[in-house]
PDB file of C-alpha atoms in Angstrom:
ATOM      1  CA  UNK W   1       0.006  -0.152   0.017  1.00  0.00           C
ATOM      2  CA  UNK W   2       2.606   2.475  -0.307  1.00  0.00           C
ATOM      3  CA  UNK W   3       2.626   2.798  -4.384  1.00  0.00           C
ATOM      4  CA  UNK W   4       0.775   5.561  -4.753  1.00  0.00           C
ATOM      5  CA  UNK W   5      -2.066   5.165  -6.508  1.00  0.00           C
ATOM      6  CA  UNK W   6      -2.855   7.227 -10.344  1.00  0.00           C
ATOM      7  CA  UNK W   7      -5.567   9.735  -9.037  1.00  0.00           C
ATOM      8  CA  UNK W   8      -7.224  11.930 -11.989  1.00  0.00           C
ATOM      9  CA  UNK W   9      -9.226  14.815 -10.640  1.00  0.00           C
ATOM     10  CA  UNK W  10     -12.968  14.620 -11.472  1.00  0.00           C
ATOM     11  CA  UNK W  11     -14.148  18.423 -13.089  1.00  0.00           C
ATOM     12  CA  UNK W  12     -11.306  19.918 -12.009  1.00  0.00           C
ATOM     13  CA  UNK W  13     -11.204  23.058 -14.478  1.00  0.00           C
ATOM     14  CA  UNK W  14     -14.675  23.501 -13.516  1.00  0.00           C
ATOM     15  CA  UNK W  15     -14.550  23.491  -9.872  1.00  0.00           C
ATOM     16  CA  UNK W  16     -11.500  25.864  -9.966  1.00  0.00           C
ATOM     17  CA  UNK W  17     -13.744  28.088 -11.908  1.00  0.00           C
ATOM     18  CA  UNK W  18     -16.482  27.752  -9.640  1.00  0.00           C
ATOM     19  CA  UNK W  19     -14.359  28.918  -6.304  1.00  0.00           C
ATOM     20  CA  UNK W  20     -12.644  31.707  -8.060  1.00  0.00           C
ATOM     21  CA  UNK W  21     -14.926  34.270  -7.697  1.00  0.00           C
ATOM     22  CA  UNK W  22     -15.112  33.570  -3.490  1.00  0.00           C
ATOM     23  CA  UNK W  23     -11.158  32.592  -3.228  1.00  0.00           C
ATOM     24  CA  UNK W  24      -9.301  35.142  -5.792  1.00  0.00           C
ATOM     25  CA  UNK W  25      -7.046  37.797  -4.449  1.00  0.00           C
ATOM     26  CA  UNK W  26      -7.989  37.906  -0.929  1.00  0.00           C
ATOM     27  CA  UNK W  27      -7.506  35.682   2.468  1.00  0.00           C
ATOM     28  CA  UNK W  28      -9.686  32.901   2.163  1.00  0.00           C
ATOM     29  CA  UNK W  29     -10.251  29.284   3.846  1.00  0.00           C
ATOM     30  CA  UNK W  30     -11.289  26.166   1.872  1.00  0.00           C
ATOM     31  CA  UNK W  31     -12.665  22.912   3.682  1.00  0.00           C
ATOM     32  CA  UNK W  32     -11.844  20.257   1.470  1.00  0.00           C
ATOM     33  CA  UNK W  33     -14.098  17.612   3.127  1.00  0.00           C
ATOM     34  CA  UNK W  34     -13.112  15.232   1.156  1.00  0.00           C
ATOM     35  CA  UNK W  35      -9.359  15.298   0.627  1.00  0.00           C
ATOM     36  CA  UNK W  36      -8.413  11.855  -0.914  1.00  0.00           C
ATOM     37  CA  UNK W  37      -5.343  12.051  -2.056  1.00  0.00           C
ATOM     38  CA  UNK W  38      -5.405  15.825  -2.375  1.00  0.00           C
ATOM     39  CA  UNK W  39      -5.790  16.453  -6.328  1.00  0.00           C
ATOM     40  CA  UNK W  40      -8.049  18.977  -5.850  1.00  0.00           C
ATOM     41  CA  UNK W  41      -6.699  20.651  -2.496  1.00  0.00           C
ATOM     42  CA  UNK W  42      -3.386  20.990  -4.637  1.00  0.00           C
ATOM     43  CA  UNK W  43      -4.637  22.658  -7.538  1.00  0.00           C
ATOM     44  CA  UNK W  44      -7.044  25.242  -5.357  1.00  0.00           C
ATOM     45  CA  UNK W  45      -3.464  25.995  -3.093  1.00  0.00           C
ATOM     46  CA  UNK W  46      -1.621  26.611  -6.306  1.00  0.00           C
ATOM     47  CA  UNK W  47      -4.259  29.161  -7.534  1.00  0.00           C
ATOM     48  CA  UNK W  48      -4.923  31.098  -4.706  1.00  0.00           C
ATOM     49  CA  UNK W  49      -1.897  32.207  -2.728  1.00  0.00           C
ATOM     50  CA  UNK W  50      -3.743  33.385  -0.076  1.00  0.00           C
ATOM     51  CA  UNK W  51      -5.773  30.168   0.482  1.00  0.00           C
ATOM     52  CA  UNK W  52      -5.898  28.623   3.939  1.00  0.00           C
ATOM     53  CA  UNK W  53      -6.988  24.991   3.228  1.00  0.00           C
ATOM     54  CA  UNK W  54      -8.614  22.384   5.621  1.00  0.00           C
ATOM     55  CA  UNK W  55      -8.250  18.453   4.567  1.00  0.00           C
ATOM     56  CA  UNK W  56     -10.803  16.239   5.679  1.00  0.00           C
ATOM     57  CA  UNK W  57     -10.608  12.777   5.723  1.00  0.00           C
ATOM     58  CA  UNK W  58     -12.018   9.721   7.151  1.00  0.00           C
ATOM     59  CA  UNK W  59      -8.556   7.322   5.785  1.00  0.00           C
ATOM     60  CA  UNK W  60      -5.827   7.963   7.555  1.00  0.00           C
ATOM     61  CA  UNK W  61      -3.780   6.197   5.070  1.00  0.00           C
ATOM     62  CA  UNK W  62      -4.862   8.967   2.431  1.00  0.00           C
ATOM     63  CA  UNK W  63      -3.999  11.468   4.817  1.00  0.00           C
ATOM     64  CA  UNK W  64      -0.512  10.465   4.825  1.00  0.00           C
ATOM     65  CA  UNK W  65      -0.282  10.730   1.285  1.00  0.00           C
ATOM     66  CA  UNK W  66      -1.836  14.036   0.672  1.00  0.00           C
ATOM     67  CA  UNK W  67       0.399  15.402   3.764  1.00  0.00           C
ATOM     68  CA  UNK W  68       2.870  14.570   1.347  1.00  0.00           C
ATOM     69  CA  UNK W  69       1.658  16.100  -1.888  1.00  0.00           C
ATOM     70  CA  UNK W  70       0.452  19.122  -0.193  1.00  0.00           C
ATOM     71  CA  UNK W  71       3.420  19.827   2.377  1.00  0.00           C
ATOM     72  CA  UNK W  72       4.921  22.381  -0.283  1.00  0.00           C
ATOM     73  CA  UNK W  73       2.395  24.623   0.462  1.00  0.00           C
ATOM     74  CA  UNK W  74       3.487  24.909   4.260  1.00  0.00           C
ATOM     75  CA  UNK W  75       1.130  26.277   6.535  1.00  0.00           C
ATOM     76  CA  UNK W  76      -1.711  27.055   4.904  1.00  0.00           C
ATOM     77  CA  UNK W  77      -2.997  23.043   4.982  1.00  0.00           C
ATOM     78  CA  UNK W  78      -4.537  21.974   8.091  1.00  0.00           C
ATOM     79  CA  UNK W  79      -5.317  17.996   7.901  1.00  0.00           C
ATOM     80  CA  UNK W  80      -8.027  17.173  10.106  1.00  0.00           C
ATOM     81  CA  UNK W  81      -8.709  12.831  10.417  1.00  0.00           C
ATOM     82  CA  UNK W  82     -12.520  12.675  10.588  1.00  0.00           C
ATOM     83  CA  UNK W  83     -15.214  12.016   8.591  1.00  0.00           C
ATOM     84  CA  UNK W  84     -16.910  14.911   6.985  1.00  0.00           C
ATOM     85  CA  UNK W  85     -20.002  15.675   8.818  1.00  0.00           C
ATOM     86  CA  UNK W  86     -17.371  16.698  11.542  1.00  0.00           C
ATOM     87  CA  UNK W  87     -16.786  19.676   9.825  1.00  0.00           C
ATOM     88  CA  UNK W  88     -17.994  21.821  12.728  1.00  0.00           C
ATOM     89  CA  UNK W  89     -15.553  20.068  15.068  1.00  0.00           C
ATOM     90  CA  UNK W  90     -12.792  20.871  12.829  1.00  0.00           C
ATOM     91  CA  UNK W  91     -13.254  23.939  12.203  1.00  0.00           C
ATOM     92  CA  UNK W  92     -13.695  24.873  16.355  1.00  0.00           C
ATOM     93  CA  UNK W  93     -10.934  23.399  17.071  1.00  0.00           C
ATOM     94  CA  UNK W  94      -8.622  25.998  14.355  1.00  0.00           C
ATOM     95  CA  UNK W  95     -10.421  28.593  15.604  1.00  0.00           C
ATOM     96  CA  UNK W  96     -12.735  29.144  12.840  1.00  0.00           C
ATOM     97  CA  UNK W  97     -16.407  29.999  12.615  1.00  0.00           C
ATOM     98  CA  UNK W  98     -16.748  30.785   9.039  1.00  0.00           C
ATOM     99  CA  UNK W  99     -15.235  29.746   5.626  1.00  0.00           C
ATOM    100  CA  UNK W 100     -14.544  30.971   1.850  1.00  0.00           C
ATOM    101  CA  UNK W 101     -15.642  27.431   0.435  1.00  0.00           C
ATOM    102  CA  UNK W 102     -16.315  23.762   0.950  1.00  0.00           C
ATOM    103  CA  UNK W 103     -16.130  20.982  -1.464  1.00  0.00           C
ATOM    104  CA  UNK W 104     -17.300  17.699  -1.448  1.00  0.00           C
ATOM    105  CA  UNK W 105     -16.011  14.946  -3.900  1.00  0.00           C
ATOM    106  CA  UNK W 106     -18.841  11.968  -2.705  1.00  0.00           C
ATOM    107  CA  UNK W 107     -17.944   8.217  -3.526  1.00  0.00           C
ATOM    108  CA  UNK W 108     -15.459   5.872  -2.812  1.00  0.00           C
ATOM    109  CA  UNK W 109     -12.024   7.639  -4.102  1.00  0.00           C
ATOM    110  CA  UNK W 110      -9.340   6.565  -6.657  1.00  0.00           C
ATOM    111  CA  UNK W 111      -6.827   5.568  -3.865  1.00  0.00           C
ATOM    112  CA  UNK W 112      -9.348   2.884  -2.592  1.00  0.00           C
ATOM    113  CA  UNK W 113     -10.749   1.738  -5.449  1.00  0.00           C
ATOM    114  CA  UNK W 114      -7.535   1.036  -6.755  1.00  0.00           C
ATOM    115  CA  UNK W 115      -5.560  -0.831  -3.456  1.00  0.00           C
ATOM    116  CA  UNK W 116      -7.169  -4.486  -3.388  1.00  0.00           C
ATOM    117  CA  UNK W 117      -6.415  -4.930  -0.222  1.00  0.00           C
ATOM    118  CA  UNK W 118      -9.473  -2.906   0.881  1.00  0.00           C
ATOM    119  CA  UNK W 119     -12.096  -4.799  -1.151  1.00  0.00           C
ATOM    120  CA  UNK W 120     -13.761  -1.818  -2.434  1.00  0.00           C
ATOM    121  CA  UNK W 121     -13.120  -3.460  -6.208  1.00  0.00           C
ATOM    122  CA  UNK W 122     -15.492  -6.154  -7.593  1.00  0.00           C
ATOM    123  CA  UNK W 123     -13.248  -6.881 -10.137  1.00  0.00           C
ATOM    124  CA  UNK W 124     -10.598  -8.467  -8.294  1.00  0.00           C
ATOM    125  CA  UNK W 125     -10.626 -10.795  -5.353  1.00  0.00           C
ATOM    126  CA  UNK W 126      -9.861  -9.039  -1.597  1.00  0.00           C
ATOM    127  CA  UNK W 127     -11.529  -8.899   1.772  1.00  0.00           C
ATOM    128  CA  UNK W 128     -14.405  -8.170   2.064  1.00  0.00           C
ATOM    129  CA  UNK W 129     -13.501  -5.199   4.050  1.00  0.00           C
ATOM    130  CA  UNK W 130     -15.152  -1.565   2.082  1.00  0.00           C
ATOM    131  CA  UNK W 131     -14.156   0.561   5.417  1.00  0.00           C
ATOM    132  CA  UNK W 132     -12.913   4.072   4.138  1.00  0.00           C
ATOM    133  CA  UNK W 133     -11.168   3.594   7.918  1.00  0.00           C
ATOM    134  CA  UNK W 134     -10.050   0.755   7.912  1.00  0.00           C
ATOM    135  CA  UNK W 135      -8.970   1.573  11.873  1.00  0.00           C
ATOM    136  CA  UNK W 136     -12.363   0.914  13.080  1.00  0.00           C
ATOM    137  CA  UNK W 137     -16.151   0.182  12.600  1.00  0.00           C
ATOM    138  CA  UNK W 138     -17.838  -3.272  10.783  1.00  0.00           C
ATOM    139  CA  UNK W 139     -16.635  -4.912   7.640  1.00  0.00           C
ATOM    140  CA  UNK W 140     -18.222  -5.738   4.345  1.00  0.00           C
ATOM    141  CA  UNK W 141     -18.022  -9.225   5.622  1.00  0.00           C
ATOM    142  CA  UNK W 142     -19.895  -8.703   8.963  1.00  0.00           C
ATOM    143  CA  UNK W 143     -22.652  -6.915   6.987  1.00  0.00           C
ATOM    144  CA  UNK W 144     -22.809 -10.584   4.634  1.00  0.00           C
ATOM    145  CA  UNK W 145     -22.145 -12.852   7.647  1.00  0.00           C
ATOM    146  CA  UNK W 146     -24.732 -11.257  10.222  1.00  0.00           C
ATOM    147  CA  UNK W 147     -27.537  -9.385   8.897  1.00  0.00           C
ATOM    148  CA  UNK W 148     -30.956 -10.837   8.843  1.00  0.00           C
ATOM    149  CA  UNK W 149     -32.850 -11.335   5.800  1.00  0.00           C
ATOM    150  CA  UNK W 150     -34.718  -8.119   5.921  1.00  0.00           C
ATOM    151  CA  UNK W 151     -32.141  -5.730   6.792  1.00  0.00           C
ATOM    152  CA  UNK W 152     -30.021  -6.735   4.361  1.00  0.00           C
ATOM    153  CA  UNK W 153     -32.626  -6.596   1.768  1.00  0.00           C
ATOM    154  CA  UNK W 154     -33.251  -3.692   2.403  1.00  0.00           C
ATOM    155  CA  UNK W 155     -29.203  -2.168   1.860  1.00  0.00           C
ATOM    156  CA  UNK W 156     -29.275  -3.955  -1.093  1.00  0.00           C
ATOM    157  CA  UNK W 157     -32.813  -2.082  -2.155  1.00  0.00           C
ATOM    158  CA  UNK W 158     -32.229   0.881  -0.220  1.00  0.00           C
ATOM    159  CA  UNK W 159     -28.675   1.874  -1.300  1.00  0.00           C
ATOM    160  CA  UNK W 160     -27.831  -0.462  -4.221  1.00  0.00           C
ATOM    161  CA  UNK W 161     -31.767   0.943  -5.552  1.00  0.00           C
ATOM    162  CA  UNK W 162     -31.355  -3.011  -6.306  1.00  0.00           C
ATOM    163  CA  UNK W 163     -34.042  -4.595  -7.919  1.00  0.00           C
ATOM    164  CA  UNK W 164     -33.208  -8.516  -6.726  1.00  0.00           C
ATOM    165  CA  UNK W 165     -32.638  -7.646  -3.120  1.00  0.00           C
ATOM    166  CA  UNK W 166     -34.730  -9.954  -1.296  1.00  0.00           C
ATOM    167  CA  UNK W 167     -32.906 -13.013  -3.878  1.00  0.00           C
ATOM    168  CA  UNK W 168     -29.930 -12.235  -3.403  1.00  0.00           C
ATOM    169  CA  UNK W 169     -30.079 -11.925   0.596  1.00  0.00           C
ATOM    170  CA  UNK W 170     -31.718 -15.264   0.483  1.00  0.00           C
ATOM    171  CA  UNK W 171     -29.251 -16.343  -1.237  1.00  0.00           C
ATOM    172  CA  UNK W 172     -26.529 -14.867   1.154  1.00  0.00           C
ATOM    173  CA  UNK W 173     -28.006 -16.717   3.897  1.00  0.00           C
ATOM    174  CA  UNK W 174     -28.093 -19.941   2.442  1.00  0.00           C
ATOM    175  CA  UNK W 175     -24.303 -19.805   1.735  1.00  0.00           C
ATOM    176  CA  UNK W 176     -22.741 -18.299   4.878  1.00  0.00           C
ATOM    177  CA  UNK W 177     -24.559 -21.205   6.516  1.00  0.00           C
ATOM    178  CA  UNK W 178     -21.879 -23.175   4.322  1.00  0.00           C
ATOM    179  CA  UNK W 179     -18.855 -20.799   5.134  1.00  0.00           C
ATOM    180  CA  UNK W 180     -19.110 -17.373   6.547  1.00  0.00           C
ATOM    181  CA  UNK W 181     -18.019 -14.794   3.353  1.00  0.00           C
ATOM    182  CA  UNK W 182     -14.662 -13.340   3.455  1.00  0.00           C
ATOM    183  CA  UNK W 183     -13.562 -12.555   0.234  1.00  0.00           C
ATOM    184  CA  UNK W 184     -15.263 -10.489  -2.917  1.00  0.00           C
ATOM    185  CA  UNK W 185     -14.691 -13.191  -5.390  1.00  0.00           C
ATOM    186  CA  UNK W 186     -17.500 -15.367  -3.563  1.00  0.00           C
ATOM    187  CA  UNK W 187     -19.622 -12.827  -3.105  1.00  0.00           C
ATOM    188  CA  UNK W 188     -19.485 -12.041  -7.230  1.00  0.00           C
ATOM    189  CA  UNK W 189     -19.798 -15.600  -8.262  1.00  0.00           C
ATOM    190  CA  UNK W 190     -22.992 -15.577  -5.828  1.00  0.00           C
ATOM    191  CA  UNK W 191     -24.139 -12.921  -7.504  1.00  0.00           C
ATOM    192  CA  UNK W 192     -23.721 -14.164 -11.208  1.00  0.00           C
ATOM    193  CA  UNK W 193     -25.666 -17.432 -10.278  1.00  0.00           C
ATOM    194  CA  UNK W 194     -28.635 -15.447  -8.890  1.00  0.00           C
ATOM    195  CA  UNK W 195     -29.700 -13.125 -10.906  1.00  0.00           C
ATOM    196  CA  UNK W 196     -31.496 -13.280 -14.076  1.00  0.00           C
ATOM    197  CA  UNK W 197     -29.889 -13.872 -17.371  1.00  0.00           C
ATOM    198  CA  UNK W 198     -31.584 -10.662 -18.626  1.00  0.00           C
ATOM    199  CA  UNK W 199     -30.570  -8.792 -16.226  1.00  0.00           C
ATOM    200  CA  UNK W 200     -26.316  -9.772 -16.834  1.00  0.00           C
ATOM    201  CA  UNK W 201     -27.192  -8.470 -20.072  1.00  0.00           C
ATOM    202  CA  UNK W 202     -27.898  -4.702 -19.373  1.00  0.00           C
ATOM    203  CA  UNK W 203     -27.277  -2.391 -16.478  1.00  0.00           C
ATOM    204  CA  UNK W 204     -23.424  -3.068 -16.026  1.00  0.00           C
ATOM    205  CA  UNK W 205     -21.495  -5.662 -13.579  1.00  0.00           C
ATOM    206  CA  UNK W 206     -23.841  -7.295 -11.849  1.00  0.00           C
ATOM    207  CA  UNK W 207     -21.797  -6.477  -8.888  1.00  0.00           C
ATOM    208  CA  UNK W 208     -21.952  -3.141  -9.176  1.00  0.00           C
ATOM    209  CA  UNK W 209     -25.151  -2.206  -7.102  1.00  0.00           C
ATOM    210  CA  UNK W 210     -24.158  -4.717  -4.162  1.00  0.00           C
ATOM    211  CA  UNK W 211     -20.983  -3.323  -3.784  1.00  0.00           C
ATOM    212  CA  UNK W 212     -22.232   0.151  -3.612  1.00  0.00           C
ATOM    213  CA  UNK W 213     -25.053  -0.999  -0.913  1.00  0.00           C
ATOM    214  CA  UNK W 214     -22.402  -2.217   1.417  1.00  0.00           C
ATOM    215  CA  UNK W 215     -20.167   0.596   1.079  1.00  0.00           C
ATOM    216  CA  UNK W 216     -22.978   2.477   1.935  1.00  0.00           C
ATOM    217  CA  UNK W 217     -23.918   1.049   4.653  1.00  0.00           C
ATOM    218  CA  UNK W 218     -20.614   0.058   6.250  1.00  0.00           C
ATOM    219  CA  UNK W 219     -19.500   3.741   5.953  1.00  0.00           C
ATOM    220  CA  UNK W 220     -23.215   5.569   7.182  1.00  0.00           C
ATOM    221  CA  UNK W 221     -22.252   7.181   3.909  1.00  0.00           C
ATOM    222  CA  UNK W 222     -25.892   8.616   3.271  1.00  0.00           C
ATOM    223  CA  UNK W 223     -26.830   9.486   7.358  1.00  0.00           C
ATOM    224  CA  UNK W 224     -23.361  11.389   7.177  1.00  0.00           C
ATOM    225  CA  UNK W 225     -24.392  13.256   4.124  1.00  0.00           C
ATOM    226  CA  UNK W 226     -27.455  14.139   5.228  1.00  0.00           C
ATOM    227  CA  UNK W 227     -25.591  15.778   8.361  1.00  0.00           C
ATOM    228  CA  UNK W 228     -22.673  17.010   6.753  1.00  0.00           C
ATOM    229  CA  UNK W 229     -24.496  19.201   3.949  1.00  0.00           C
ATOM    230  CA  UNK W 230     -26.450  21.257   6.250  1.00  0.00           C
ATOM    231  CA  UNK W 231     -23.501  21.881   8.633  1.00  0.00           C
ATOM    232  CA  UNK W 232     -21.371  23.179   5.397  1.00  0.00           C
ATOM    233  CA  UNK W 233     -23.477  25.517   4.520  1.00  0.00           C
ATOM    234  CA  UNK W 234     -24.351  26.882   7.832  1.00  0.00           C
ATOM    235  CA  UNK W 235     -20.366  27.448   8.026  1.00  0.00           C
ATOM    236  CA  UNK W 236     -20.232  29.467   4.538  1.00  0.00           C
ATOM    237  CA  UNK W 237     -19.675  33.493   4.804  1.00  0.00           C
ATOM    238  CA  UNK W 238     -21.316  35.579   2.606  1.00  0.00           C
ATOM    239  CA  UNK W 239     -19.738  35.255  -1.177  1.00  0.00           C
ATOM    240  CA  UNK W 240     -18.787  31.748  -0.213  1.00  0.00           C
ATOM    241  CA  UNK W 241     -19.219  28.591  -2.379  1.00  0.00           C
ATOM    242  CA  UNK W 242     -20.239  24.873  -2.191  1.00  0.00           C
ATOM    243  CA  UNK W 243     -19.910  22.522  -4.688  1.00  0.00           C
ATOM    244  CA  UNK W 244     -20.263  18.874  -4.625  1.00  0.00           C
ATOM    245  CA  UNK W 245     -19.837  16.058  -6.587  1.00  0.00           C
ATOM    246  CA  UNK W 246     -22.153  13.061  -6.460  1.00  0.00           C
ATOM    247  CA  UNK W 247     -21.435   9.693  -8.398  1.00  0.00           C
ATOM    248  CA  UNK W 248     -25.115   8.437  -7.863  1.00  0.00           C
ATOM    249  CA  UNK W 249     -28.602   9.340  -7.464  1.00  0.00           C
ATOM    250  CA  UNK W 250     -29.222   8.622  -3.648  1.00  0.00           C
ATOM    251  CA  UNK W 251     -26.264  11.878  -2.510  1.00  0.00           C
ATOM    252  CA  UNK W 252     -27.681  14.041  -5.329  1.00  0.00           C
ATOM    253  CA  UNK W 253     -30.848  13.827  -4.157  1.00  0.00           C
ATOM    254  CA  UNK W 254     -29.568  14.540  -0.516  1.00  0.00           C
ATOM    255  CA  UNK W 255     -27.817  17.145  -2.195  1.00  0.00           C
ATOM    256  CA  UNK W 256     -30.359  19.282  -4.063  1.00  0.00           C
ATOM    257  CA  UNK W 257     -32.722  19.211  -1.430  1.00  0.00           C
ATOM    258  CA  UNK W 258     -30.514  20.644   1.010  1.00  0.00           C
ATOM    259  CA  UNK W 259     -29.173  23.318  -1.651  1.00  0.00           C
ATOM    260  CA  UNK W 260     -32.351  23.894  -3.554  1.00  0.00           C
ATOM    261  CA  UNK W 261     -33.920  24.769   0.575  1.00  0.00           C
ATOM    262  CA  UNK W 262     -32.150  27.585   0.993  1.00  0.00           C
ATOM    263  CA  UNK W 263     -32.581  29.032  -2.491  1.00  0.00           C
ATOM    264  CA  UNK W 264     -36.089  29.795  -2.062  1.00  0.00           C
ATOM    265  CA  UNK W 265     -38.229  32.534   0.186  1.00  0.00           C
ATOM    266  CA  UNK W 266     -39.861  30.840   3.040  1.00  0.00           C
ATOM    267  CA  UNK W 267     -42.394  33.738   2.991  1.00  0.00           C
ATOM    268  CA  UNK W 268     -46.236  32.571   2.902  1.00  0.00           C
ATOM    269  CA  UNK W 269     -47.700  32.879  -0.251  1.00  0.00           C
ATOM    270  CA  UNK W 270     -50.633  35.566   1.051  1.00  0.00           C
ATOM    271  CA  UNK W 271     -47.355  38.045   2.374  1.00  0.00           C
ATOM    272  CA  UNK W 272     -47.475  41.181   0.544  1.00  0.00           C
ATOM    273  CA  UNK W 273     -44.086  42.232   1.544  1.00  0.00           C
ATOM    274  CA  UNK W 274     -41.256  39.896   1.694  1.00  0.00           C
ATOM    275  CA  UNK W 275     -38.860  39.766   4.965  1.00  0.00           C
ATOM    276  CA  UNK W 276     -35.261  39.821   5.603  1.00  0.00           C
ATOM    277  CA  UNK W 277     -35.595  36.697   7.376  1.00  0.00           C
ATOM    278  CA  UNK W 278     -37.622  34.800   4.330  1.00  0.00           C
ATOM    279  CA  UNK W 279     -35.006  35.933   1.159  1.00  0.00           C
ATOM    280  CA  UNK W 280     -33.548  32.823   0.201  1.00  0.00           C
ATOM    281  CA  UNK W 281     -30.089  32.011   2.232  1.00  0.00           C
ATOM    282  CA  UNK W 282     -27.969  31.107  -1.280  1.00  0.00           C
ATOM    283  CA  UNK W 283     -28.140  31.161  -4.761  1.00  0.00           C
ATOM    284  CA  UNK W 284     -27.813  28.754  -7.372  1.00  0.00           C
ATOM    285  CA  UNK W 285     -24.623  28.623  -9.196  1.00  0.00           C
ATOM    286  CA  UNK W 286     -25.869  25.479 -11.937  1.00  0.00           C
ATOM    287  CA  UNK W 287     -28.695  24.819 -13.676  1.00  0.00           C
ATOM    288  CA  UNK W 288     -29.541  21.378 -12.096  1.00  0.00           C
ATOM    289  CA  UNK W 289     -26.238  18.799 -11.938  1.00  0.00           C
ATOM    290  CA  UNK W 290     -23.825  19.463 -14.339  1.00  0.00           C
ATOM    291  CA  UNK W 291     -22.315  16.514 -15.844  1.00  0.00           C
ATOM    292  CA  UNK W 292     -18.652  15.932 -17.852  1.00  0.00           C
ATOM    293  CA  UNK W 293     -18.339  16.337 -21.009  1.00  0.00           C
ATOM    294  CA  UNK W 294     -16.780  13.225 -23.379  1.00  0.00           C
ATOM    295  CA  UNK W 295     -13.311  14.925 -23.843  1.00  0.00           C
ATOM    296  CA  UNK W 296     -13.221  14.708 -19.724  1.00  0.00           C
ATOM    297  CA  UNK W 297     -15.018  11.093 -19.572  1.00  0.00           C
ATOM    298  CA  UNK W 298     -12.351   9.777 -22.130  1.00  0.00           C
ATOM    299  CA  UNK W 299      -9.645  11.078 -20.040  1.00  0.00           C
ATOM    300  CA  UNK W 300     -10.964   9.818 -16.509  1.00  0.00           C
ATOM    301  CA  UNK W 301     -13.545   6.886 -16.300  1.00  0.00           C
ATOM    302  CA  UNK W 302     -14.566   8.491 -12.556  1.00  0.00           C
ATOM    303  CA  UNK W 303     -16.377  11.436 -14.186  1.00  0.00           C
ATOM    304  CA  UNK W 304     -18.859   8.963 -16.469  1.00  0.00           C
ATOM    305  CA  UNK W 305     -20.934   9.748 -13.427  1.00  0.00           C
ATOM    306  CA  UNK W 306     -20.983  12.486 -11.544  1.00  0.00           C
ATOM    307  CA  UNK W 307     -23.269  14.784 -10.767  1.00  0.00           C
ATOM    308  CA  UNK W 308     -22.058  18.286 -10.073  1.00  0.00           C
ATOM    309  CA  UNK W 309     -24.178  20.997  -7.984  1.00  0.00           C
ATOM    310  CA  UNK W 310     -22.971  24.448  -6.531  1.00  0.00           C
ATOM    311  CA  UNK W 311     -24.259  26.926  -4.585  1.00  0.00           C
ATOM    312  CA  UNK W 312     -23.386  30.668  -3.449  1.00  0.00           C
ATOM    313  CA  UNK W 313     -24.261  32.541   0.323  1.00  0.00           C
ATOM    314  CA  UNK W 314     -25.525  35.377  -0.374  1.00  0.00           C
ATOM    315  CA  UNK W 315     -26.809  36.152   3.459  1.00  0.00           C
ATOM    316  CA  UNK W 316     -26.103  35.177   6.551  1.00  0.00           C
ATOM    317  CA  UNK W 317     -27.226  32.307   8.533  1.00  0.00           C
ATOM    318  CA  UNK W 318     -29.996  32.765  10.985  1.00  0.00           C
TER     319      UNK W 318
END
């Protein structure tokens, strides 16, 4: 795990463009809430010499690699080992209350996919781990080996949008009675045997939805995101911007709801004059969710499913 995986930041030019009005030619603080290997962070620090960056990541290995990459920026970089809903505590620990930018690049990182021992990639046999912080919490194997049929089916259905969740869960319970699940190859083999033949010919790899569901469950990703986005919006100073890259509809739906809720007036329909406290707090910068163009996806396969949303704070949070 000492080899540095290849890392191509998704939509880097667009992210630099979106943050520029909030960061250019001023002292500013930006939180990279999902630091990963630090590609976006490095580019932002290079583009804005007066920028201070607070980098958060739950993966200690990613933090160590980013520390090396960002060392040339000196004391403008502060790295914190925390899940991204720990943003308020991280800022408080640094004596900060407001920031000019927050970036989320959600989902599994390039490093986690590229290191077989982490168990995120279904294309290679590996331990069924999937923890973004490998030092704590249950693994994907624990979920498969201990959840009831109902709970496992719920995870696969709600987090993987898997049509055959119940059928897969039943097969897992039968198989784990023979021997506990420990590696990914056995799970992939089970999925090939259980899923109907027509479904294997469409929709990508048959393990994609199950692996996504297990990863989300192991890392409580959606619950964390529901707390993290409002916390990030509260921390934004007036004129500050939030940019979020999501990679599946469940994430994007949470982001969309949180941002759009603050981008509209809360005044009752029959109120003749809008009071200041009812005015929108945010201005939407992107129209809906932006997708990567063909040129981007050719150079970076991870960009194929990205959905980018951005907003700017236009008045103080209550």
